[in-house]
mmCIF file of C-alpha atoms and ligand atoms in Angstrom:
data_model
loop_
_atom_site.group_PDB
_atom_site.id
_atom_site.type_symbol
_atom_site.label_atom_id
_atom_site.label_comp_id
_atom_site.label_asym_id
_atom_site.label_seq_id
_atom_site.Cartn_x
_atom_site.Cartn_y
_atom_site.Cartn_z
ATOM 1 C CA MET A 1469 128.701 116.373 124.394
ATOM 2 C CA SER A 1470 126.535 114.407 126.823
ATOM 3 C CA ARG A 1471 123.748 112.259 125.432
ATOM 4 C CA ALA A 1472 121.231 114.652 127.009
ATOM 5 C CA GLY A 1473 122.920 117.639 125.326
ATOM 6 C CA GLU A 1474 122.970 115.831 122.002
ATOM 7 C CA ILE A 1475 119.261 114.957 122.170
ATOM 8 C CA GLU A 1476 118.314 118.442 123.343
ATOM 9 C CA ALA A 1477 120.087 120.016 120.343
ATOM 10 C CA ALA A 1478 118.490 117.478 117.977
ATOM 11 C CA LEU A 1479 115.019 118.112 119.386
ATOM 12 C CA GLU A 1480 115.422 121.867 118.968
ATOM 13 C CA ALA A 1481 116.601 121.387 115.397
ATOM 14 C CA VAL A 1482 113.652 119.126 114.550
ATOM 15 C CA ARG A 1483 111.190 121.566 116.129
ATOM 16 C CA ARG A 1484 112.705 124.409 114.082
ATOM 17 C CA ARG A 1485 112.474 122.302 110.938
ATOM 18 C CA LEU A 1486 108.849 121.464 111.649
ATOM 19 C CA ASP A 1487 107.988 125.118 112.376
ATOM 20 C CA ALA A 1488 109.636 126.191 109.125
ATOM 21 C CA ALA A 1489 107.770 123.467 107.218
ATOM 22 C CA CYS A 1490 104.469 124.658 108.690
ATOM 23 C CA ARG A 1491 105.219 128.288 107.858
ATOM 24 C CA ALA A 1492 106.179 127.371 104.285
ATOM 25 C CA ALA A 1493 102.927 125.437 103.916
ATOM 26 C CA GLY A 1494 100.871 128.265 105.401
ATOM 27 C CA ARG A 1495 99.826 126.130 108.342
ATOM 28 C CA ASP A 1496 99.836 126.784 112.064
ATOM 29 C CA SER A 1497 102.473 124.807 114.005
ATOM 30 C CA SER A 1498 99.792 123.626 116.408
ATOM 31 C CA GLU A 1499 98.226 121.590 113.572
ATOM 32 C CA VAL A 1500 101.151 119.172 113.335
ATOM 33 C CA SER A 1501 102.414 117.153 116.257
ATOM 34 C CA LEU A 1502 105.887 115.717 116.572
ATOM 35 C CA LEU A 1503 105.900 112.050 117.541
ATOM 36 C CA PRO A 1504 109.373 110.872 118.623
ATOM 37 C CA VAL A 1505 110.143 107.314 117.506
ATOM 38 C CA THR A 1506 112.269 105.577 120.139
ATOM 39 C CA LYS A 1507 112.606 102.076 118.666
ATOM 40 C CA PHE A 1508 116.104 100.609 119.012
ATOM 41 C CA PHE A 1509 117.034 103.264 121.568
ATOM 42 C CA PRO A 1510 117.209 102.653 125.312
ATOM 43 C CA GLU A 1511 114.727 103.697 127.946
ATOM 44 C CA SER A 1512 117.297 106.236 129.184
ATOM 45 C CA ASP A 1513 116.846 108.152 125.898
ATOM 46 C CA VAL A 1514 113.094 108.177 126.396
ATOM 47 C CA ARG A 1515 113.631 109.709 129.830
ATOM 48 C CA ILE A 1516 115.843 112.424 128.325
ATOM 49 C CA LEU A 1517 113.090 113.279 125.834
ATOM 50 C CA TYR A 1518 110.561 113.225 128.660
ATOM 51 C CA ASP A 1519 112.676 115.670 130.682
ATOM 52 C CA LEU A 1520 112.741 117.894 127.581
ATOM 53 C CA GLY A 1521 108.945 117.967 127.583
ATOM 54 C CA CYS A 1522 107.950 115.125 125.250
ATOM 55 C CA ARG A 1523 104.929 113.096 126.374
ATOM 56 C CA ASP A 1524 104.223 110.965 123.299
ATOM 57 C CA PHE A 1525 106.514 108.197 122.081
ATOM 58 C CA ALA A 1526 106.285 105.663 119.275
ATOM 59 C CA GLU A 1527 107.579 102.123 119.077
ATOM 60 C CA SER A 1528 107.366 99.626 116.238
ATOM 61 C CA ARG A 1529 108.163 96.256 117.807
ATOM 62 C CA GLU A 1530 105.884 94.799 120.451
ATOM 63 C CA GLN A 1531 108.460 92.925 122.515
ATOM 64 C CA GLU A 1532 110.964 95.756 122.681
ATOM 65 C CA ALA A 1533 108.208 98.247 123.465
ATOM 66 C CA THR A 1534 106.670 96.180 126.235
ATOM 67 C CA SER A 1535 109.895 95.876 128.200
ATOM 68 C CA LYS A 1536 110.965 99.489 127.553
ATOM 69 C CA ILE A 1537 107.611 100.848 128.693
ATOM 70 C CA LYS A 1538 107.709 98.732 131.834
ATOM 71 C CA ALA A 1539 111.161 100.112 132.680
ATOM 72 C CA PHE A 1540 110.087 103.667 131.872
ATOM 73 C CA ARG A 1541 106.933 103.482 134.002
ATOM 74 C CA ALA A 1542 108.969 102.199 136.938
ATOM 75 C CA GLN A 1543 111.035 105.403 136.728
ATOM 76 C CA VAL A 1544 108.357 107.881 135.633
ATOM 77 C CA PRO A 1545 104.871 107.275 137.025
ATOM 78 C CA ASP A 1546 103.272 109.969 134.863
ATOM 79 C CA GLN A 1547 99.822 109.043 133.517
ATOM 80 C CA SER A 1548 99.979 111.700 130.815
ATOM 81 C CA VAL A 1549 102.631 109.813 128.826
ATOM 82 C CA ARG A 1550 101.180 108.161 125.709
ATOM 83 C CA TRP A 1551 102.744 105.302 123.750
ATOM 84 C CA HIS A 1552 101.932 104.706 120.102
ATOM 85 C CA MET A 1553 102.365 101.493 118.126
ATOM 86 C CA ILE A 1554 103.513 102.297 114.591
ATOM 87 C CA GLY A 1555 104.945 98.978 113.360
ATOM 88 C CA HIS A 1556 103.719 95.714 111.933
ATOM 89 C CA LEU A 1557 101.691 93.860 114.539
ATOM 90 C CA GLN A 1558 101.174 90.116 114.770
ATOM 91 C CA ARG A 1559 97.712 89.120 115.857
ATOM 92 C CA ASN A 1560 98.955 87.128 118.843
ATOM 93 C CA LYS A 1561 100.559 90.299 120.245
ATOM 94 C CA SER A 1562 97.282 92.227 120.307
ATOM 95 C CA ARG A 1563 96.674 91.556 123.979
ATOM 96 C CA SER A 1564 100.016 93.038 124.966
ATOM 97 C CA VAL A 1565 99.683 96.124 122.761
ATOM 98 C CA ALA A 1566 96.125 96.770 123.980
ATOM 99 C CA ARG A 1567 97.537 97.117 127.501
ATOM 100 C CA TRP A 1568 99.991 99.914 126.716
ATOM 101 C CA ALA A 1569 99.117 101.621 123.433
ATOM 102 C CA TYR A 1570 97.239 104.903 123.351
ATOM 103 C CA SER A 1571 96.997 104.522 119.591
ATOM 104 C CA ILE A 1572 98.047 102.214 116.786
ATOM 105 C CA HIS A 1573 99.019 103.701 113.400
ATOM 106 C CA SER A 1574 99.562 100.417 111.596
ATOM 107 C CA LEU A 1575 96.296 98.526 111.502
ATOM 108 C CA ASP A 1576 96.102 97.089 107.996
ATOM 109 C CA ARG A 1577 93.974 93.938 107.884
ATOM 110 C CA GLU A 1578 90.592 92.662 108.923
ATOM 111 C CA ARG A 1579 91.836 89.797 111.105
ATOM 112 C CA LEU A 1580 93.767 92.282 113.193
ATOM 113 C CA VAL A 1581 90.671 94.444 113.721
ATOM 114 C CA GLY A 1582 88.881 91.558 115.419
ATOM 115 C CA ALA A 1583 91.851 90.579 117.594
ATOM 116 C CA LEU A 1584 92.648 94.147 118.640
ATOM 117 C CA GLY A 1585 89.003 94.969 119.266
ATOM 118 C CA ARG A 1586 88.642 92.005 121.611
ATOM 119 C CA ALA A 1587 91.974 92.774 123.294
ATOM 120 C CA ALA A 1588 91.079 96.439 123.842
ATOM 121 C CA THR A 1589 87.654 95.503 125.218
ATOM 122 C CA THR A 1590 89.267 93.070 127.659
ATOM 123 C CA ALA A 1591 91.777 95.726 128.736
ATOM 124 C CA LEU A 1592 88.942 98.231 129.266
ATOM 125 C CA GLU A 1593 86.962 95.734 131.355
ATOM 126 C CA SER A 1594 89.944 94.850 133.531
ATOM 127 C CA GLY A 1595 90.884 98.514 134.035
ATOM 128 C CA GLU A 1596 94.193 98.170 132.174
ATOM 129 C CA ARG A 1597 93.055 101.021 129.939
ATOM 130 C CA THR A 1598 90.450 103.721 130.395
ATOM 131 C CA GLU A 1599 89.767 104.752 126.794
ATOM 132 C CA PRO A 1600 89.217 102.918 123.525
ATOM 133 C CA LEU A 1601 92.323 102.227 121.447
ATOM 134 C CA ARG A 1602 92.673 104.917 118.794
ATOM 135 C CA VAL A 1603 93.227 103.402 115.362
ATOM 136 C CA LEU A 1604 94.864 104.782 112.253
ATOM 137 C CA LEU A 1605 94.704 102.549 109.201
ATOM 138 C CA GLN A 1606 97.991 102.084 107.411
ATOM 139 C CA VAL A 1607 97.591 102.574 103.665
ATOM 140 C CA SER A 1608 99.741 100.836 101.102
ATOM 141 C CA LEU A 1609 100.635 103.382 98.425
ATOM 142 C CA ASP A 1610 102.526 100.936 96.209
ATOM 143 C CA GLY A 1611 100.120 97.999 96.412
ATOM 144 C CA ASP A 1612 102.901 95.752 97.780
ATOM 145 C CA PRO A 1613 101.367 93.911 100.741
ATOM 146 C CA GLN A 1614 104.830 92.706 101.816
ATOM 147 C CA ARG A 1615 105.652 96.208 102.988
ATOM 148 C CA GLY A 1616 102.543 96.502 105.128
ATOM 149 C CA GLY A 1617 99.487 98.629 104.679
ATOM 150 C CA ALA A 1618 95.991 97.967 103.399
ATOM 151 C CA ALA A 1619 94.994 98.285 99.758
ATOM 152 C CA VAL A 1620 93.235 101.580 99.090
ATOM 153 C CA SER A 1621 90.128 99.651 98.014
ATOM 154 C CA ASP A 1622 89.892 97.964 101.461
ATOM 155 C CA LEU A 1623 90.050 101.133 103.551
ATOM 156 C CA GLU A 1624 86.362 101.977 103.634
ATOM 157 C CA HIS A 1625 85.447 98.481 104.783
ATOM 158 C CA LEU A 1626 88.225 98.423 107.404
ATOM 159 C CA ALA A 1627 87.172 101.825 108.732
ATOM 160 C CA GLU A 1628 83.607 100.529 109.157
ATOM 161 C CA GLN A 1629 84.888 97.462 110.976
ATOM 162 C CA VAL A 1630 86.994 99.549 113.346
ATOM 163 C CA GLN A 1631 84.112 101.926 113.924
ATOM 164 C CA SER A 1632 81.809 99.080 114.909
ATOM 165 C CA SER A 1633 84.316 97.510 117.363
ATOM 166 C CA PRO A 1634 83.494 98.701 120.897
ATOM 167 C CA GLY A 1635 87.135 98.781 122.076
ATOM 168 C CA LEU A 1636 88.391 100.736 119.066
ATOM 169 C CA GLU A 1637 88.002 104.235 117.702
ATOM 170 C CA TYR A 1638 88.768 105.081 114.070
ATOM 171 C CA ARG A 1639 90.925 108.212 113.917
ATOM 172 C CA GLY A 1640 92.545 108.444 110.489
ATOM 173 C CA LEU A 1641 95.296 107.179 108.204
ATOM 174 C CA MET A 1642 99.034 106.527 108.181
ATOM 175 C CA ALA A 1643 101.349 105.822 105.268
ATOM 176 C CA ILE A 1644 105.012 105.474 104.413
ATOM 177 C CA PRO A 1645 105.924 106.495 100.847
ATOM 178 C CA PRO A 1646 107.151 103.645 98.639
ATOM 179 C CA ILE A 1647 110.946 103.360 98.388
ATOM 180 C CA ASP A 1648 112.240 105.665 95.616
ATOM 181 C CA ALA A 1649 108.857 107.373 95.250
ATOM 182 C CA ASP A 1650 108.611 111.151 95.013
ATOM 183 C CA PRO A 1651 107.318 112.046 98.496
ATOM 184 C CA ASP A 1652 105.216 114.925 97.161
ATOM 185 C CA ALA A 1653 103.389 112.601 94.772
ATOM 186 C CA ALA A 1654 102.949 109.920 97.452
ATOM 187 C CA PHE A 1655 101.684 112.298 100.137
ATOM 188 C CA GLY A 1656 99.475 114.076 97.605
ATOM 189 C CA GLU A 1657 97.824 110.751 96.810
ATOM 190 C CA LEU A 1658 97.486 109.971 100.521
ATOM 191 C CA ARG A 1659 95.809 113.317 101.088
ATOM 192 C CA GLU A 1660 93.196 112.581 98.423
ATOM 193 C CA ILE A 1661 92.458 109.159 99.921
ATOM 194 C CA HIS A 1662 92.186 110.749 103.370
ATOM 195 C CA ASP A 1663 89.832 113.475 102.146
ATOM 196 C CA ARG A 1664 87.561 110.856 100.563
ATOM 197 C CA LEU A 1665 87.375 108.800 103.776
ATOM 198 C CA CYS A 1666 86.716 111.939 105.802
ATOM 199 C CA LEU A 1667 83.444 112.417 103.904
ATOM 200 C CA GLU A 1668 82.144 109.255 105.604
ATOM 201 C CA HIS A 1669 84.103 109.681 108.843
ATOM 202 C CA PRO A 1670 84.431 113.412 109.506
ATOM 203 C CA GLU A 1671 85.768 112.780 113.028
ATOM 204 C CA ALA A 1672 88.742 110.741 111.742
ATOM 205 C CA THR A 1673 90.931 113.713 110.859
ATOM 206 C CA GLU A 1674 94.362 112.375 111.770
ATOM 207 C CA LEU A 1675 96.940 111.948 109.049
ATOM 208 C CA SER A 1676 100.173 110.366 110.269
ATOM 209 C CA ALA A 1677 102.708 111.122 107.545
ATOM 210 C CA GLY A 1678 106.309 112.193 107.334
ATOM 211 C CA MET A 1679 109.533 110.932 108.887
ATOM 212 C CA THR A 1680 113.079 112.268 109.153
ATOM 213 C CA ASN A 1681 113.671 112.482 105.403
ATOM 214 C CA ASP A 1682 110.330 113.673 104.121
ATOM 215 C CA LEU A 1683 108.541 115.621 106.843
ATOM 216 C CA GLU A 1684 108.433 118.865 104.822
ATOM 217 C CA ALA A 1685 106.582 117.169 101.955
ATOM 218 C CA ALA A 1686 104.195 115.520 104.406
ATOM 219 C CA VAL A 1687 103.403 118.852 106.069
ATOM 220 C CA ARG A 1688 102.693 120.360 102.621
ATOM 221 C CA HIS A 1689 100.100 117.642 102.078
ATOM 222 C CA GLY A 1690 98.179 117.895 105.317
ATOM 223 C CA SER A 1691 100.073 115.705 107.794
ATOM 224 C CA THR A 1692 98.862 116.143 111.365
ATOM 225 C CA CYS A 1693 101.621 114.002 112.913
ATOM 226 C CA VAL A 1694 105.222 113.460 111.847
ATOM 227 C CA ARG A 1695 106.975 110.371 113.235
ATOM 228 C CA VAL A 1696 110.638 111.193 113.699
ATOM 229 C CA GLY A 1697 113.356 108.823 114.852
ATOM 230 C CA THR A 1698 116.733 109.324 113.171
ATOM 231 C CA ALA A 1699 116.803 113.118 113.337
ATOM 232 C CA LEU A 1700 116.231 112.965 117.095
ATOM 233 C CA LEU A 1701 118.183 109.946 118.280
ATOM 234 C CA GLY A 1702 120.588 109.047 115.472
ATOM 235 C CA SER A 1703 120.796 106.184 113.026
ATOM 236 C CA ARG A 1704 119.650 102.678 113.788
ATOM 237 C CA PRO A 1705 120.857 99.285 112.604
ATOM 238 C CA ILE A 1706 119.383 98.568 109.168
ATOM 239 C CA THR A 1707 116.286 96.365 109.351
ATOM 240 C CA SER A 1708 112.990 96.052 107.581
ATOM 241 C CA ASP A 1709 111.125 97.910 110.298
HETATM 242 C C1 LIG B 276 111.167 103.878 112.283
HETATM 243 C C2 LIG B 276 109.919 104.511 111.826
HETATM 244 C C3 LIG B 276 109.810 105.909 111.725
HETATM 245 C C4 LIG B 276 110.966 106.861 111.994
HETATM 246 O O1 LIG B 276 111.736 106.988 110.832
HETATM 247 P P1 LIG B 276 112.976 107.995 110.753
HETATM 248 O O2 LIG B 276 113.316 107.995 109.330
HETATM 249 O O3 LIG B 276 114.058 107.407 111.619
HETATM 250 O O4 LIG B 276 112.550 109.301 111.248
HETATM 251 C C5 LIG B 276 108.591 106.428 111.324
HETATM 252 N N1 LIG B 276 107.537 105.639 111.052
HETATM 253 C C6 LIG B 276 107.598 104.292 111.156
HETATM 254 C C7 LIG B 276 106.388 103.483 110.837
HETATM 255 C C8 LIG B 276 108.784 103.683 111.529
HETATM 256 O O5 LIG B 276 108.838 102.343 111.608
#
């Protein structure tokens, strides 16, 4: 089968899976978006997904993303395409990410709020972006800072900081369940944290949860965005991100 045929079949299968998960959870399919994760895969795969109707794509490594997006934009000058940063971000890469990211799902520390806020403001002033950078705070559900994510007790403060940064807009939360955790328990906990923060920030309704192996559980617990890589594009080399 051609690569395009392979990806088309995979996309249909993932959409069916997501529809079934929504039905089982008593939710409307329109409540949960599918965010294809294209890290490690070439720009040609992104174009195949684009031709199949996808307009949102996620990347987790700044350098790879920056060159892939440049190549993609040279081929497809479509302003409606949105790129999302979902991986660990080093502060010194904020300027680059603020140029191309529609949203970031992985903001997890105060020092990054300042750097990204300044970078997004600069990009707005220079016309490199037209809207504030949408921010989801990444929550650590196992309290292990090595794996990324903010401690639950820091979220309220971080949300306030994001909210008061002119270049940023606080939109919600993202989490990855701890390794070996029961996804239902992890996403249930995430949902409670999200509901609590929504009392203070009712506009920040986004909950980015669920990947290839656990999207059904995430949909059961209120996910509004599943980030799917492997089920669409195949397996990647094993790395920490
Ligand atoms: C790679 C990645 C994904 C995609 O995971 P799959 O299991 O391949 O679907 C989702 N979220 C984040 C943050 C990732 O880094």
